[in-house]
Amino acid sequence: MLPDRLHSGKANDLIQLLANHSGQDIKIDGRKVLSVGARAAEILMRFQKFCLSSGHSFQIEASADFKDDLRLLGMAGALLGEERPL
């Protein structure tokens, strides 16, 4: 489960959290996320690309606020499975 605020100051924590789960199918619980910054979204995009290129699945269950922030950043489609990632 992700913390309620994913801002740049928490980037290293997010990287460590994701690294602890690399090499497996990923399902991220983001249902309590209230805000996400560009750096955290970029980290999620990179991790998604890594997972998919390694043959693993990647899915995010996102709160409405999380989805809105990703839409504003132009990353909702790829991260939430609405379109294929780049």
mmCIF file of C-alpha atoms in Angstrom:
data_model
loop_
_atom_site.group_PDB
_atom_site.id
_atom_site.type_symbol
_atom_site.label_atom_id
_atom_site.label_comp_id
_atom_site.label_asym_id
_atom_site.label_seq_id
_atom_site.Cartn_x
_atom_site.Cartn_y
_atom_site.Cartn_z
ATOM 1 C CA MET A 1 0.000 0.000 0.000
ATOM 2 C CA LEU A 2 1.293 3.406 -0.965
ATOM 3 C CA PRO A 3 1.335 6.327 1.476
ATOM 4 C CA ASP A 4 -1.328 9.022 1.121
ATOM 5 C CA ARG A 5 1.105 11.571 -0.342
ATOM 6 C CA LEU A 6 3.717 10.704 -2.959
ATOM 7 C CA HIS A 7 5.863 13.791 -3.326
ATOM 8 C CA SER A 8 9.477 14.289 -4.358
ATOM 9 C CA GLY A 9 10.698 14.116 -0.770
ATOM 10 C CA LYS A 10 9.505 10.516 -0.607
ATOM 11 C CA ALA A 11 11.093 9.444 -3.922
ATOM 12 C CA ASN A 12 13.836 7.366 -2.282
ATOM 13 C CA ASP A 13 11.286 5.617 -0.066
ATOM 14 C CA LEU A 14 9.192 4.772 -3.125
ATOM 15 C CA ILE A 15 12.232 3.453 -5.002
ATOM 16 C CA GLN A 16 13.132 1.219 -2.052
ATOM 17 C CA LEU A 17 9.556 -0.036 -1.700
ATOM 18 C CA LEU A 18 9.378 -0.958 -5.378
ATOM 19 C CA ALA A 19 12.870 -2.500 -5.386
ATOM 20 C CA ASN A 20 11.806 -4.815 -2.565
ATOM 21 C CA HIS A 21 9.156 -6.245 -4.900
ATOM 22 C CA SER A 22 11.047 -6.377 -8.195
ATOM 23 C CA GLY A 23 11.163 -9.649 -10.068
ATOM 24 C CA GLN A 24 7.504 -10.495 -9.517
ATOM 25 C CA ASP A 25 4.018 -9.514 -10.656
ATOM 26 C CA ILE A 26 3.096 -6.155 -9.131
ATOM 27 C CA LYS A 27 -0.277 -4.951 -7.875
ATOM 28 C CA ILE A 28 0.007 -1.585 -6.137
ATOM 29 C CA ASP A 29 -2.630 -0.452 -3.670
ATOM 30 C CA GLY A 30 -3.010 3.283 -4.236
ATOM 31 C CA ARG A 31 -6.595 3.562 -3.014
ATOM 32 C CA LYS A 32 -5.603 5.905 -0.162
ATOM 33 C CA VAL A 33 -3.308 8.176 -2.184
ATOM 34 C CA LEU A 34 -4.423 11.814 -1.967
ATOM 35 C CA SER A 35 -1.707 13.335 -4.155
ATOM 36 C CA VAL A 36 1.167 12.252 -6.373
ATOM 37 C CA GLY A 37 3.948 14.410 -7.705
ATOM 38 C CA ALA A 38 5.751 14.239 -11.022
ATOM 39 C CA ARG A 39 8.870 12.545 -9.606
ATOM 40 C CA ALA A 40 6.866 9.755 -7.960
ATOM 41 C CA ALA A 41 4.804 9.241 -11.116
ATOM 42 C CA GLU A 42 8.004 9.045 -13.165
ATOM 43 C CA ILE A 43 9.387 6.410 -10.781
ATOM 44 C CA LEU A 44 6.189 4.389 -11.148
ATOM 45 C CA MET A 45 6.413 4.660 -14.956
ATOM 46 C CA ARG A 46 10.010 3.450 -14.982
ATOM 47 C CA PHE A 47 9.201 0.579 -12.651
ATOM 48 C CA GLN A 48 6.212 -0.367 -14.793
ATOM 49 C CA LYS A 49 8.420 -0.466 -17.888
ATOM 50 C CA PHE A 50 10.953 -2.614 -16.024
ATOM 51 C CA CYS A 51 8.249 -5.051 -14.849
ATOM 52 C CA LEU A 52 6.668 -5.413 -18.263
ATOM 53 C CA SER A 53 10.019 -5.858 -20.018
ATOM 54 C CA SER A 54 10.834 -8.605 -17.496
ATOM 55 C CA GLY A 55 7.611 -10.446 -18.317
ATOM 56 C CA HIS A 56 5.783 -9.483 -15.140
ATOM 57 C CA SER A 57 2.406 -7.805 -14.774
ATOM 58 C CA PHE A 58 1.980 -4.327 -13.302
ATOM 59 C CA GLN A 59 -1.281 -2.922 -11.978
ATOM 60 C CA ILE A 60 -2.272 0.052 -9.830
ATOM 61 C CA GLU A 61 -5.525 0.330 -7.896
ATOM 62 C CA ALA A 62 -5.796 4.115 -7.737
ATOM 63 C CA SER A 63 -7.945 6.491 -5.728
ATOM 64 C CA ALA A 64 -9.850 9.219 -7.563
ATOM 65 C CA ASP A 65 -7.269 11.806 -6.419
ATOM 66 C CA PHE A 66 -4.406 9.596 -7.615
ATOM 67 C CA LYS A 67 -6.100 9.186 -11.020
ATOM 68 C CA ASP A 68 -6.699 12.938 -11.296
ATOM 69 C CA ASP A 69 -3.053 13.768 -10.570
ATOM 70 C CA LEU A 70 -1.869 11.178 -13.098
ATOM 71 C CA ARG A 71 -4.239 12.644 -15.704
ATOM 72 C CA LEU A 72 -2.817 16.124 -15.078
ATOM 73 C CA LEU A 73 0.686 14.708 -15.558
ATOM 74 C CA GLY A 74 -0.346 12.898 -18.741
ATOM 75 C CA MET A 75 0.506 9.501 -17.268
ATOM 76 C CA ALA A 76 -2.896 8.070 -16.342
ATOM 77 C CA GLY A 77 -3.384 6.122 -19.538
ATOM 78 C CA ALA A 78 -0.131 4.205 -19.333
ATOM 79 C CA LEU A 79 -0.007 3.678 -15.566
ATOM 80 C CA LEU A 80 -3.622 2.717 -15.080
ATOM 81 C CA GLY A 81 -3.804 0.337 -18.007
ATOM 82 C CA GLU A 82 -5.964 2.514 -20.223
ATOM 83 C CA GLU A 83 -3.338 2.401 -22.965
ATOM 84 C CA ARG A 84 -0.044 0.700 -23.634
ATOM 85 C CA PRO A 85 3.022 2.288 -21.985
ATOM 86 C CA LEU A 86 5.714 3.857 -24.147
#
